[in-house]
Amino acid sequence: MPRSGKEARERLENAALTLFAARGFDAVTTAEIAALAGVTERTFFRHFPDKREVLFDGERRLTEWVTEALTSVPAGTAPWPTMRRVVDLLVPPLEANRADGDRLAAIAAATPAVQERAAAKEAHLIGLIADQLTARGAAPEEASLVARTGWGVLAHAIGSWRRAPGTRLQPHVDRAFDLLGGLVLGPQPSS
Amino acid sequence: MPRSGKEARERLENAALTLFAARGFDAVTTAEIAALAGVTERTFFRHFPDKREVLFDGERRLTEWVTEALTSVPAGTAPWPTMRRVVDLLVPPLEANRADGDRLAAIAAATPAVQERAAAKEAHLIGLIADQLTARGAAPEEASLVARTGWGVLAHAIGSWRRAPGTRLQPHVDRAFDLLGGLVLGPQPSS
DNA sequence: CACGTAGTGGCAGTCACTGACACAACGTGT
DNA sequence: ACACGTTGTGTCAGTGACTGCCACTACGTG
């Protein structure tokens, strides 16, 4: 009885998150998720390519935020300032969806398989940023390094933000960028 | 008939690499690998926790190289110069084992599951470096950022090294570090 | 009211991976 | 020479993620 197709997908997602929260990712079977959502296991795999992907449904927006941030930066801006601006633009949506991020981080911390998927998504996103920077005129080599480093700074900032409850993300981002600048400049290697 | 236990493991690894090279990772079953190695499928899983891990057996040495490099840096050295030195020390072993790295990269490029595992291993290694930097007296926040960024530079250098056949790794590393320094310094953001 | 389409159920099957038990090869001590 | 613990292995049954195939049912459109 296909009401709209999207309803089933949402029921599946809710069922999965509920069960994962209650018993952990590994102790839940896809059949159970489907049963709680009122559909068949087969239908689960019609909406999600695999069991882990249910957790990353909200992360699709992250890609959109990144793309939107990139297009909003004036053309002609150099790669590194562009990346810095993109990170700043990502702060508001990330703060607004902290709950989702925390939930995913909690499950990932307890589930290697989920951790792997998260790491792969991150790597993929870095590649996407590098491609878009290149499309904006940056040298490919430079774009890749900027994307890696800039995202690394953001990821680091998010990490310390998560470990400091009650704080805002932006200061962590600023501190991380400042720290990076100080490191690369400060202790000048003699070689 | 346990000759030494290690023999079987090596036969399994060779069998797996042979089959993967011939037909691709996904088209090979663990039963086939075991059969070619002259053992049972069960024995395969006694030597390797899962199918993908056969590919990363050589990567165990990477962790050792990193640890050795870190311990060889004189105590008291600041985090960022330490990281820079570690990367330099990793160049020789990485160059010596380029074939292994290329083989793994080729399979990973064609197999998402292997790519995921590689990304996860990289993330884990970054965490390990951060921990060891912290143990050497660095502030945890600084250690984490240094490990992320330094490894990012190395990964980027390895990437361009792979795309430039016949070149040495060290120049790519030097160029990446210089490029990073120029970026962070050069175009000073007005904000 | 016929008709194409999208979403679903049902089913059989593959494959990665695990637990439990029994057995064979070795090393060691007596 | 013999008992014994250890280690590596074979065998078997089982779970669970994931897929292909076919039939069916709701729905929108003309």
PDB file of N, CA and C in Angstrom, chain B residues 140-183:
ATOM      1  N   PRO B 140      46.975  18.705  24.131  1.00  0.00           N
ATOM      2  CA  PRO B 140      46.119  17.793  23.351  1.00  0.00           C
ATOM      3  C   PRO B 140      45.510  18.450  22.120  1.00  0.00           C
ATOM      4  N   GLU B 141      44.985  19.663  22.289  1.00  0.00           N
ATOM      5  CA  GLU B 141      44.367  20.357  21.161  1.00  0.00           C
ATOM      6  C   GLU B 141      45.382  20.584  20.046  1.00  0.00           C
ATOM      7  N   GLU B 142      46.546  21.033  20.444  1.00  0.00           N
ATOM      8  CA  GLU B 142      47.583  21.307  19.455  1.00  0.00           C
ATOM      9  C   GLU B 142      48.031  20.004  18.783  1.00  0.00           C
ATOM     10  N   ALA B 143      48.194  18.975  19.571  1.00  0.00           N
ATOM     11  CA  ALA B 143      48.649  17.692  19.030  1.00  0.00           C
ATOM     12  C   ALA B 143      47.695  17.187  17.967  1.00  0.00           C
ATOM     13  N   SER B 144      46.415  17.287  18.258  1.00  0.00           N
ATOM     14  CA  SER B 144      45.411  16.799  17.319  1.00  0.00           C
ATOM     15  C   SER B 144      45.472  17.556  16.002  1.00  0.00           C
ATOM     16  N   LEU B 145      45.559  18.874  16.091  1.00  0.00           N
ATOM     17  CA  LEU B 145      45.594  19.682  14.869  1.00  0.00           C
ATOM     18  C   LEU B 145      46.870  19.439  14.076  1.00  0.00           C
ATOM     19  N   VAL B 146      47.961  19.301  14.798  1.00  0.00           N
ATOM     20  CA  VAL B 146      49.241  19.053  14.125  1.00  0.00           C
ATOM     21  C   VAL B 146      49.217  17.702  13.414  1.00  0.00           C
ATOM     22  N   ALA B 147      48.701  16.702  14.097  1.00  0.00           N
ATOM     23  CA  ALA B 147      48.658  15.369  13.494  1.00  0.00           C
ATOM     24  C   ALA B 147      47.791  15.378  12.245  1.00  0.00           C
ATOM     25  N   ARG B 148      46.603  15.955  12.357  1.00  0.00           N
ATOM     26  CA  ARG B 148      45.690  16.046  11.216  1.00  0.00           C
ATOM     27  C   ARG B 148      46.358  16.740  10.040  1.00  0.00           C
ATOM     28  N   THR B 149      46.881  17.932  10.320  1.00  0.00           N
ATOM     29  CA  THR B 149      47.423  18.746   9.241  1.00  0.00           C
ATOM     30  C   THR B 149      48.671  18.107   8.638  1.00  0.00           C
ATOM     31  N   GLY B 150      49.556  17.659   9.507  1.00  0.00           N
ATOM     32  CA  GLY B 150      50.796  17.060   9.012  1.00  0.00           C
ATOM     33  C   GLY B 150      50.535  15.837   8.160  1.00  0.00           C
ATOM     34  N   TRP B 151      49.635  14.988   8.636  1.00  0.00           N
ATOM     35  CA  TRP B 151      49.316  13.796   7.856  1.00  0.00           C
ATOM     36  C   TRP B 151      48.613  14.185   6.558  1.00  0.00           C
ATOM     37  N   GLY B 152      47.791  15.214   6.628  1.00  0.00           N
ATOM     38  CA  GLY B 152      47.134  15.693   5.419  1.00  0.00           C
ATOM     39  C   GLY B 152      48.140  16.109   4.368  1.00  0.00           C
ATOM     40  N   VAL B 153      49.172  16.792   4.803  1.00  0.00           N
ATOM     41  CA  VAL B 153      50.211  17.212   3.873  1.00  0.00           C
ATOM     42  C   VAL B 153      50.899  15.990   3.253  1.00  0.00           C
ATOM     43  N   LEU B 154      51.206  15.018   4.092  1.00  0.00           N
ATOM     44  CA  LEU B 154      51.863  13.812   3.584  1.00  0.00           C
ATOM     45  C   LEU B 154      50.963  13.079   2.591  1.00  0.00           C
ATOM     46  N   ALA B 155      49.698  12.940   2.957  1.00  0.00           N
ATOM     47  CA  ALA B 155      48.765  12.243   2.078  1.00  0.00           C
ATOM     48  C   ALA B 155      48.659  12.964   0.740  1.00  0.00           C
ATOM     49  N   HIS B 156      48.613  14.263   0.809  1.00  0.00           N
ATOM     50  CA  HIS B 156      48.544  15.050  -0.420  1.00  0.00           C
ATOM     51  C   HIS B 156      49.793  14.847  -1.265  1.00  0.00           C
ATOM     52  N   ALA B 157      50.942  14.849  -0.598  1.00  0.00           N
ATOM     53  CA  ALA B 157      52.205  14.651  -1.319  1.00  0.00           C
ATOM     54  C   ALA B 157      52.242  13.265  -1.961  1.00  0.00           C
ATOM     55  N   ILE B 158      51.782  12.265  -1.238  1.00  0.00           N
ATOM     56  CA  ILE B 158      51.766  10.911  -1.793  1.00  0.00           C
ATOM     57  C   ILE B 158      50.850  10.863  -3.012  1.00  0.00           C
ATOM     58  N   GLY B 159      49.744  11.576  -2.925  1.00  0.00           N
ATOM     59  CA  GLY B 159      48.815  11.616  -4.047  1.00  0.00           C
ATOM     60  C   GLY B 159      49.467  12.167  -5.301  1.00  0.00           C
ATOM     61  N   SER B 160      50.149  13.303  -5.180  1.00  0.00           N
ATOM     62  CA  SER B 160      50.755  13.881  -6.386  1.00  0.00           C
ATOM     63  C   SER B 160      51.959  13.051  -6.832  1.00  0.00           C
ATOM     64  N   TRP B 161      52.594  12.400  -5.873  1.00  0.00           N
ATOM     65  CA  TRP B 161      53.711  11.493  -6.210  1.00  0.00           C
ATOM     66  C   TRP B 161      53.198  10.344  -7.086  1.00  0.00           C
ATOM     67  N   ARG B 162      52.042   9.795  -6.715  1.00  0.00           N
ATOM     68  CA  ARG B 162      51.474   8.678  -7.480  1.00  0.00           C
ATOM     69  C   ARG B 162      51.088   9.115  -8.885  1.00  0.00           C
ATOM     70  N   ARG B 163      50.668  10.361  -9.002  1.00  0.00           N
ATOM     71  CA  ARG B 163      50.248  10.842 -10.322  1.00  0.00           C
ATOM     72  C   ARG B 163      51.429  11.279 -11.182  1.00  0.00           C
ATOM     73  N   ALA B 164      52.638  11.304 -10.587  1.00  0.00           N
ATOM     74  CA  ALA B 164      53.822  11.698 -11.342  1.00  0.00           C
ATOM     75  C   ALA B 164      54.828  10.545 -11.336  1.00  0.00           C
ATOM     76  N   PRO B 165      54.686   9.631 -12.269  1.00  0.00           N
ATOM     77  CA  PRO B 165      55.549   8.439 -12.277  1.00  0.00           C
ATOM     78  C   PRO B 165      57.009   8.820 -12.491  1.00  0.00           C
ATOM     79  N   GLY B 166      57.858   8.089 -11.840  1.00  0.00           N
ATOM     80  CA  GLY B 166      59.288   8.306 -12.041  1.00  0.00           C
ATOM     81  C   GLY B 166      59.893   9.358 -11.148  1.00  0.00           C
ATOM     82  N   THR B 167      59.069  10.061 -10.357  1.00  0.00           N
ATOM     83  CA  THR B 167      59.617  11.082  -9.473  1.00  0.00           C
ATOM     84  C   THR B 167      59.869  10.510  -8.080  1.00  0.00           C
ATOM     85  N   ARG B 168      60.612  11.269  -7.283  1.00  0.00           N
ATOM     86  CA  ARG B 168      60.859  10.866  -5.897  1.00  0.00           C
ATOM     87  C   ARG B 168      59.780  11.487  -5.011  1.00  0.00           C
ATOM     88  N   LEU B 169      59.587  10.915  -3.866  1.00  0.00           N
ATOM     89  CA  LEU B 169      58.530  11.405  -2.972  1.00  0.00           C
ATOM     90  C   LEU B 169      58.937  12.695  -2.251  1.00  0.00           C
ATOM     91  N   GLN B 170      60.219  12.746  -1.859  1.00  0.00           N
ATOM     92  CA  GLN B 170      60.660  13.860  -1.020  1.00  0.00           C
ATOM     93  C   GLN B 170      60.349  15.237  -1.609  1.00  0.00           C
ATOM     94  N   PRO B 171      60.615  15.465  -2.886  1.00  0.00           N
ATOM     95  CA  PRO B 171      60.287  16.789  -3.433  1.00  0.00           C
ATOM     96  C   PRO B 171      58.806  17.119  -3.303  1.00  0.00           C
ATOM     97  N   HIS B 172      57.965  16.129  -3.481  1.00  0.00           N
ATOM     98  CA  HIS B 172      56.533  16.377  -3.341  1.00  0.00           C
ATOM     99  C   HIS B 172      56.204  16.790  -1.914  1.00  0.00           C
ATOM    100  N   VAL B 173      56.848  16.146  -0.959  1.00  0.00           N
ATOM    101  CA  VAL B 173      56.622  16.492   0.450  1.00  0.00           C
ATOM    102  C   VAL B 173      57.077  17.928   0.708  1.00  0.00           C
ATOM    103  N   ASP B 174      58.274  18.246   0.253  1.00  0.00           N
ATOM    104  CA  ASP B 174      58.798  19.604   0.462  1.00  0.00           C
ATOM    105  C   ASP B 174      57.867  20.637  -0.156  1.00  0.00           C
ATOM    106  N   ARG B 175      57.431  20.343  -1.381  1.00  0.00           N
ATOM    107  CA  ARG B 175      56.576  21.287  -2.081  1.00  0.00           C
ATOM    108  C   ARG B 175      55.259  21.478  -1.328  1.00  0.00           C
ATOM    109  N   ALA B 176      54.704  20.379  -0.818  1.00  0.00           N
ATOM    110  CA  ALA B 176      53.427  20.464  -0.105  1.00  0.00           C
ATOM    111  C   ALA B 176      53.578  21.311   1.161  1.00  0.00           C
ATOM    112  N   PHE B 177      54.666  21.106   1.887  1.00  0.00           N
ATOM    113  CA  PHE B 177      54.867  21.900   3.099  1.00  0.00           C
ATOM    114  C   PHE B 177      55.071  23.380   2.761  1.00  0.00           C
ATOM    115  N   ASP B 178      55.839  23.614   1.721  1.00  0.00           N
ATOM    116  CA  ASP B 178      56.043  25.011   1.302  1.00  0.00           C
ATOM    117  C   ASP B 178      54.727  25.641   0.883  1.00  0.00           C
ATOM    118  N   LEU B 179      53.956  24.870   0.128  1.00  0.00           N
ATOM    119  CA  LEU B 179      52.682  25.381  -0.361  1.00  0.00           C
ATOM    120  C   LEU B 179      51.774  25.737   0.816  1.00  0.00           C
ATOM    121  N   LEU B 180      51.739  24.859   1.796  1.00  0.00           N
ATOM    122  CA  LEU B 180      50.907  25.116   2.975  1.00  0.00           C
ATOM    123  C   LEU B 180      51.361  26.390   3.677  1.00  0.00           C
ATOM    124  N   GLY B 181      52.661  26.513   3.852  1.00  0.00           N
ATOM    125  CA  GLY B 181      53.170  27.715   4.510  1.00  0.00           C
ATOM    126  C   GLY B 181      52.787  28.973   3.758  1.00  0.00           C
ATOM    127  N   GLY B 182      52.927  28.928   2.454  1.00  0.00           N
ATOM    128  CA  GLY B 182      52.579  30.076   1.633  1.00  0.00           C
ATOM    129  C   GLY B 182      51.111  30.419   1.719  1.00  0.00           C
ATOM    130  N   LEU B 183      50.289  29.402   1.794  1.00  0.00           N
ATOM    131  CA  LEU B 183      48.856  29.630   1.847  1.00  0.00           C
ATOM    132  C   LEU B 183      48.460  30.321   3.137  1.00  0.00           C
TER     133      LEU B 183
END
